[in-house]
C-alpha cells in the first residue's frame, strides 16, 4: 500500500536484517562462507558472537552505531543464525529470537507508520487496510495476523474487546510494533530452523565452528544452573501446583486416569528432572498398568523415542480445557504449572 | 451372528452401493486418515491415499464403523509420527454438539447410573456421580429434534460471526451434520491454514464472547473517538449495543429486577426509556454516565452486558478447533453408533435440514427387535410404544441396538 513511497535504505537493512529487502541485499553482496575465513571474517564473527552474548546477558541486542551503515552488520546476522543452527539448542534459539525481536521493536517504535506497514506487508505478507474514521486514518490489520502475534490474551489484546470491520481490526502504532515484534521472533526461529535443515547440504566452516565453541563455553554453565534449580526441588511435592498434586494423589490411589491426565503428569515430572523409571513407578498402581506400554509412552514424552522431541507439560489453559485444573491462590499468577513451581522455589530462596 | 458382524454387513452393503456418496477432502493426498472397525478395538491411524479411487477401494473392503480424515494437511500424511508427517497447515473446524448444550429434552430422554454406588437419574449425564464422586457412570443418551435445534442455533451464531465479524465468505464455509448430535463447520479460507493453536483458541474465545472487558468497553465508548458500542457495528460491540437496546426497549420492573439491576437504576431506565433509546440510535452513550452515577450503577451495566453476551455467545467445543492435528468425520460415511450419514447441510437451508430424514441412508425394511432397556416414547420422531418386541425400520434398529436397549430377535 505504501510500497512506492517508502524508502528502505542500508540503515534499515542493518536494523531489520530479517526482511526480504535484507535478503535481497545479501544476494547482491554475494558473500559466501569462504569469505568468512578471510581478514574481513574476524570482524564479522566477533559481531556474531557479540549478538548471541548480548541476547544471553542483556535479553536484547545492542548495536554500536558504527555498524549501522555497513553490510557487515547484515552479514553478521546471518552468520549468527548459522552458528545457532550448528549449536542445535532450541532453548538458546528462543533466547536469541526474543532478543532479536526486542531489538527490532525498539527500532520500529522510532519509525513512521508507513515503514511499519511496509515491513509487515512485504516481509510478513500481512493484509493491511487504511480506514478513515472521523477523518482520521487508522491502519487496520486482518485479524489472523493479530491473533497470531498478540503478546498476551487479555484486555485490548483480546479480539472480543476490539473493533472489527469485516475481519480487520484497527491498531495503533505501538500495538503494530508489538505485533510485528512477535512476528519477528517467529521469523528468526524459523530462519534458524531452515538453516539447520540445510546443514547437511551446506558445509559449515572452521570459523562457524569456532563461534559455536565460544558460545557453548558461556552458555552451557548458565543453562545447567537453571536446570539444577528445578531438579533439586523435584522431591518436594508440596511445592507442586495443585493440579499436579491431585493427579499424583489419584495415580497413587490407583485411579484410572485419562490419557490427557497421564500425559500432564508424566510430562510435568519429566520436566522437573524425574527419571523415566520414577515416572513409570507412579503409574504402576494404575488398574490397567502394563509396564512395556507405560515405558514406551513415558519414554516417548521424555523425547527418547519417536520424534525425539521432549514434550513440555500442558499450560494452565489446556489443563482447564481438559478439566484437570484445580486452582489455588497462587495459580492466579501463573499460566503454566512449571511457573508455579518456579515461584514457590523463588520464595524459598 | 453377533451385533458387530450384523452391523458390519449393513455398512459393507452401504459402501458397496453408495461409495459415490463418500466425499474426499481437498488435497486428499496430503491428508491423514483414521478408521475404527467392527469387532476391533482402537483406531487405525496414519493412513494416506494417493487418490479417491484408492480411498474408496479401502473403505469398500474394510467398511469402517467410523471414518475420519485430518483437518491438517501434511507433506507425508502416512508417516507414523507428527514430526515426520511435516505439518503444512490445517482447515479451521468448529464442532457443535448438543451434548454440550443445555436442553430440557435431556431430562426426558437421557439417563445415567453410577456403577459404584448405584445412584441413577434422568437428565444430562454429570462428569462425576453427585453422590459418591465416582466418574464411572453408565449412560444412555438419545438425540431428538430439540437437541438438533439447539445445535442449529449455535451453528447459526458461528456462521454469522465468521462471515459478518471476521470477514470470511460463505463460499468458503461448509456445514456437515456429524451423524449424531451436532454439526461440524469447516472453513477452507487459505488465510486460516497456518494459524497456530493459540490463535485458534482466540477465535473460539471470540465466538464464545470470553474475556470481554466491560470496564474497558465503557471507558472507550465514553472517552475515545472510536467507540466500540455502536448499534450498527458488526462485532461484539454491536451485538452488545443491540442487546442493550432490546433489553431497555422491552424492560419492565420485573425483568430488570430479574437481571439483578438495582432499584435506583431500574427507576432511571424505566423513567427515561424513550430518551435512552433515542440517544442510542444517535450513537450517544452519555446516559451510561447517568447510570454509573447511581447506586450499583456499574454493576447493573455489567449485569445487562453479561446477559447479552450469554445470549449471543456460541457454544463450540474448544478442543476440536484448537487441535491442529485433529481427525474429523469424513463426509458421506456412516456414524457407527447411529448409522446416520455425515451429510452436507446447505447454509441457507440449515433450518429446513432434518437429520432424521436427510441423513438416513440405510434401508427402512422392517425388522423385529426385543426391547431390553428403557426407551423413550419416541426416537427420531418414530413412536415406539411399550411392547417388549417391536417392529422397526432397520435404520432405527441399528440405533436402538447400539444404545444397548434392544437386541435383534433371532430369525
XYZ file of C-alpha atoms in Angstrom, chain A:
349
model
C 0.000 0.000 0.000
C 2.850 2.399 0.868
C 5.386 0.497 -1.138
C 6.138 3.197 -3.653
C 6.634 5.924 -1.080
C 8.755 4.124 1.466
C 12.488 4.358 1.319
C 14.180 1.298 2.729
C 17.865 2.092 2.773
C 21.031 0.392 4.026
C 20.389 1.635 7.577
C 17.024 -0.070 7.530
C 18.584 -3.240 6.240
C 21.082 -3.221 9.104
C 18.271 -2.587 11.602
C 15.936 -5.176 10.112
C 18.201 -7.896 8.700
C 15.333 -10.422 8.579
C 13.357 -8.526 5.933
C 13.058 -9.529 2.302
C 14.935 -6.359 1.389
C 17.817 -7.510 3.551
C 17.901 -10.906 1.898
C 17.942 -9.238 -1.490
C 20.877 -7.088 -0.382
C 22.687 -10.148 0.927
C 22.370 -11.703 -2.517
C 23.729 -8.559 -4.125
C 26.767 -8.547 -1.847
C 27.398 -12.115 -2.842
C 29.014 -13.006 0.465
C 29.970 -16.641 0.880
C 31.015 -18.614 3.908
C 34.524 -18.894 2.440
C 34.788 -15.110 2.721
C 34.385 -15.575 6.433
C 37.814 -17.194 6.537
C 39.394 -14.044 5.146
C 40.512 -10.937 7.023
C 37.017 -9.476 6.927
C 35.821 -12.589 8.685
C 37.218 -11.607 12.053
C 35.098 -8.503 12.491
C 32.023 -10.370 11.390
C 32.493 -13.356 13.639
C 33.246 -11.095 16.590
C 29.977 -9.325 15.912
C 28.119 -12.633 15.578
C 29.440 -13.730 18.966
C 28.560 -10.367 20.449
C 24.993 -10.691 19.171
C 24.468 -14.028 20.893
C 26.176 -12.920 24.108
C 24.012 -9.796 24.134
C 20.969 -11.988 23.814
C 22.095 -14.201 26.688
C 23.153 -11.433 29.064
C 21.040 -8.437 28.098
C 17.956 -10.102 26.564
C 18.264 -7.727 23.630
C 20.898 -6.930 21.043
C 22.634 -3.616 21.283
C 24.040 -2.114 18.166
C 27.048 0.120 18.029
C 26.137 2.906 15.605
C 29.356 2.335 13.727
C 27.779 -0.796 12.290
C 24.590 0.845 11.217
C 25.649 1.665 7.715
C 27.681 -1.330 6.884
C 26.831 -4.536 5.145
C 28.846 -6.269 7.838
C 26.013 -5.946 10.296
C 23.756 -7.722 7.842
C 26.264 -10.459 7.160
C 26.949 -10.850 10.890
C 23.248 -11.519 11.423
C 23.232 -14.446 9.007
C 26.481 -15.798 10.426
C 24.815 -15.670 13.856
C 21.873 -17.726 12.589
C 24.302 -20.201 11.087
C 26.149 -20.559 14.396
C 22.850 -21.132 16.201
C 21.888 -23.735 13.627
C 25.125 -25.565 14.361
C 24.615 -25.302 18.131
C 21.300 -27.199 17.943
C 19.968 -25.811 21.202
C 16.272 -24.862 20.970
C 16.467 -23.081 24.320
C 19.232 -20.808 23.028
C 17.325 -20.324 19.760
C 14.447 -18.897 21.761
C 16.669 -16.668 23.862
C 18.206 -15.286 20.704
C 14.957 -14.863 18.776
C 13.389 -12.975 21.672
C 16.385 -10.637 21.843
C 16.433 -10.040 18.101
C 12.716 -9.275 18.128
C 13.180 -6.908 21.055
C 15.857 -5.061 19.135
C 13.586 -4.729 16.127
C 10.773 -3.474 18.362
C 12.934 -0.688 19.800
C 13.777 0.482 16.291
C 10.241 0.119 14.982
C 8.916 2.476 17.642
C 11.013 5.249 16.076
C 9.771 4.640 12.545
C 6.968 6.355 10.675
C 3.796 4.316 10.294
C 4.473 3.878 6.575
C 7.620 1.927 7.224
C 5.930 -0.385 9.733
C 3.247 -1.173 7.214
C 5.865 -1.660 4.521
C 7.716 -4.258 6.595
C 4.535 -6.020 7.721
C 3.190 -6.255 4.195
C 6.338 -7.023 2.308
C 8.198 -9.343 4.656
C 5.321 -10.921 6.548
C 2.570 -10.738 3.899
C 0.113 -9.109 6.271
C -3.131 -7.801 4.868
C -3.470 -4.185 5.948
C -6.100 -1.585 5.117
C -6.360 2.053 5.958
C -9.671 3.028 7.494
C -10.894 6.562 7.903
C -12.971 7.278 10.974
C -13.983 10.866 11.741
C -11.459 11.994 9.126
C -8.542 10.283 10.894
C -6.780 7.464 9.068
C -6.124 4.290 11.030
C -4.263 1.179 9.979
C -6.325 -1.976 10.313
C -4.808 -5.431 10.044
C -6.548 -8.668 9.169
C -7.451 -10.376 12.418
C -5.446 -13.539 11.761
C -2.183 -11.549 11.989
C -3.472 -10.006 15.165
C -4.344 -13.233 16.977
C -1.180 -14.980 15.840
C 1.010 -12.266 17.353
C -0.619 -10.874 20.486
C 1.762 -10.811 23.462
C -0.915 -11.855 25.942
C -4.577 -12.669 25.904
C -6.394 -10.106 27.916
C -7.732 -6.570 27.711
C -7.213 -4.962 24.348
C -5.181 -7.908 23.113
C -8.353 -9.991 23.082
C -10.264 -9.910 19.842
C -13.563 -9.692 21.660
C -12.583 -6.279 23.045
C -11.645 -4.829 19.679
C -13.485 -3.120 16.930
C -13.509 -5.392 13.907
C -14.695 -4.394 10.475
C -15.047 -7.246 8.053
C -12.192 -9.110 9.687
C -9.905 -6.088 10.000
C -9.066 -4.639 13.389
C -7.803 -1.124 13.934
C -4.424 -0.925 15.647
C -2.380 1.988 16.917
C 1.309 2.389 16.207
C 2.532 0.891 19.475
C 0.309 -2.117 19.033
C 1.513 -2.561 15.488
C 5.150 -2.530 16.670
C 4.395 -5.081 19.366
C 2.612 -7.379 16.919
C 5.471 -7.154 14.443
C 7.861 -7.976 17.287
C 6.151 -11.359 17.775
C 6.247 -11.994 14.064
C 9.996 -11.212 14.010
C 10.570 -13.700 16.801
C 8.839 -16.452 14.845
C 10.664 -15.467 11.689
C 14.061 -15.670 13.399
C 13.184 -19.071 14.853
C 12.052 -20.412 11.520
C 15.128 -18.966 9.768
C 17.390 -20.783 12.237
C 15.381 -23.975 11.756
C 15.559 -23.720 7.968
C 19.268 -23.182 8.110
C 19.602 -26.172 10.421
C 17.670 -28.323 7.980
C 20.094 -27.349 5.255
C 23.212 -28.069 7.308
C 23.623 -31.405 5.545
C 23.912 -29.592 2.244
C 25.889 -26.544 3.289
C 29.344 -27.160 4.618
C 29.933 -25.218 7.800
C 33.315 -23.639 8.103
C 36.015 -23.552 10.735
C 35.014 -20.041 11.739
C 31.398 -21.031 12.334
C 32.533 -23.945 14.465
C 34.793 -21.623 16.441
C 31.923 -19.233 17.094
C 29.794 -22.150 18.266
C 32.520 -23.365 20.604
C 32.934 -19.971 22.197
C 29.194 -19.653 22.735
C 28.992 -23.120 24.262
C 31.574 -22.171 26.875
C 29.445 -19.307 28.108
C 26.025 -20.783 27.585
C 26.276 -24.296 28.967
C 27.153 -23.389 32.574
C 24.277 -20.893 32.630
C 21.832 -23.382 31.189
C 22.963 -26.070 33.593
C 22.403 -23.797 36.567
C 18.813 -23.162 35.501
C 18.175 -26.885 35.137
C 19.703 -27.733 38.515
C 17.481 -25.255 40.348
C 14.460 -27.115 39.132
C 15.831 -30.593 39.657
C 16.887 -30.013 43.269
C 13.350 -29.250 44.343
C 11.848 -32.111 42.417
C 11.499 -34.139 45.577
C 9.427 -31.520 47.372
C 5.953 -32.422 46.333
C 4.139 -29.864 48.427
C 5.558 -27.212 46.082
C 3.937 -28.722 43.001
C 0.888 -26.936 41.616
C -2.447 -28.268 42.919
C -3.419 -29.835 39.584
C -0.308 -31.999 39.604
C -0.614 -32.824 43.325
C -4.148 -34.005 42.635
C -3.106 -36.185 39.709
C -0.259 -37.674 41.743
C -2.644 -38.498 44.535
C -5.138 -40.078 42.150
C -2.411 -42.059 40.409
C -1.069 -43.345 43.717
C -4.565 -44.322 44.707
C -4.770 -46.464 41.615
C -7.391 -44.294 39.946
C -7.707 -44.893 36.225
C -6.500 -41.590 34.769
C -7.481 -40.291 31.353
C -4.908 -40.120 28.594
C -4.638 -36.329 28.947
C -4.200 -36.647 32.718
C -1.416 -39.195 32.323
C 0.312 -37.024 29.771
C 0.030 -33.963 32.020
C 1.500 -35.801 34.983
C 4.287 -37.607 33.138
C 5.421 -34.554 31.187
C 5.486 -32.442 34.338
C 7.534 -34.934 36.334
C 9.972 -35.492 33.483
C 10.364 -31.730 33.076
C 11.480 -31.307 36.653
C 14.079 -33.988 36.287
C 12.383 -37.182 37.424
C 13.675 -40.266 35.666
C 11.624 -42.409 33.320
C 11.680 -45.187 35.936
C 10.412 -42.859 38.664
C 7.519 -41.834 36.473
C 6.657 -45.384 35.486
C 6.681 -46.317 39.182
C 3.985 -43.727 39.819
C 1.765 -45.219 37.138
C 2.395 -48.776 38.272
C -0.647 -48.674 40.543
C -2.976 -47.943 37.615
C -5.607 -50.639 37.130
C -4.623 -51.216 33.509
C -0.877 -50.915 34.125
C 1.267 -52.621 31.560
C 4.907 -51.891 32.044
C 6.022 -52.150 28.459
C 3.245 -49.868 27.213
C 3.831 -47.378 30.037
C 7.548 -47.375 29.366
C 7.005 -46.784 25.678
C 4.723 -43.843 26.358
C 6.810 -42.248 29.082
C 9.953 -42.573 27.001
C 8.090 -41.000 24.134
C 7.149 -37.998 26.248
C 10.722 -37.796 27.532
C 11.893 -37.492 23.936
C 13.728 -40.805 23.935
C 11.609 -42.319 21.207
C 9.808 -41.473 18.016
C 10.294 -37.873 17.031
C 12.909 -37.427 19.795
C 11.007 -34.378 20.868
C 10.754 -33.770 24.581
C 7.218 -32.777 25.410
C 6.500 -29.868 27.705
C 3.646 -30.166 30.190
C 0.294 -28.587 29.276
C -0.062 -24.981 30.206
C -2.824 -23.938 32.608
C -5.238 -23.068 29.819
C -5.021 -26.579 28.398
C -5.304 -28.126 31.841
C -8.524 -26.158 32.249
C -9.908 -27.355 28.936
C -9.220 -30.967 29.827
C -10.910 -30.439 33.179
C -7.678 -31.031 35.076
C -7.298 -27.558 36.591
C -7.953 -27.239 40.340
C -6.501 -23.806 41.073
C -5.380 -22.328 44.383
C -4.491 -18.712 45.247
C -1.044 -18.733 43.669
C -2.469 -20.130 40.414
C -3.930 -16.745 39.612
C -0.416 -15.521 38.976
C 0.718 -18.292 36.670
C -0.027 -19.533 33.210
C 1.964 -22.724 33.355
C 2.330 -25.401 36.051
C 6.138 -25.129 35.853
C 5.879 -21.414 36.534
C 4.044 -22.215 39.766
C 6.953 -24.342 40.884
C 9.472 -21.658 39.983
C 7.606 -19.059 42.041
C 7.470 -21.394 45.044
C 11.189 -22.049 44.786
C 11.984 -18.345 44.418
C 10.012 -17.601 47.547
C 12.068 -20.094 49.491
C 15.327 -18.734 48.138
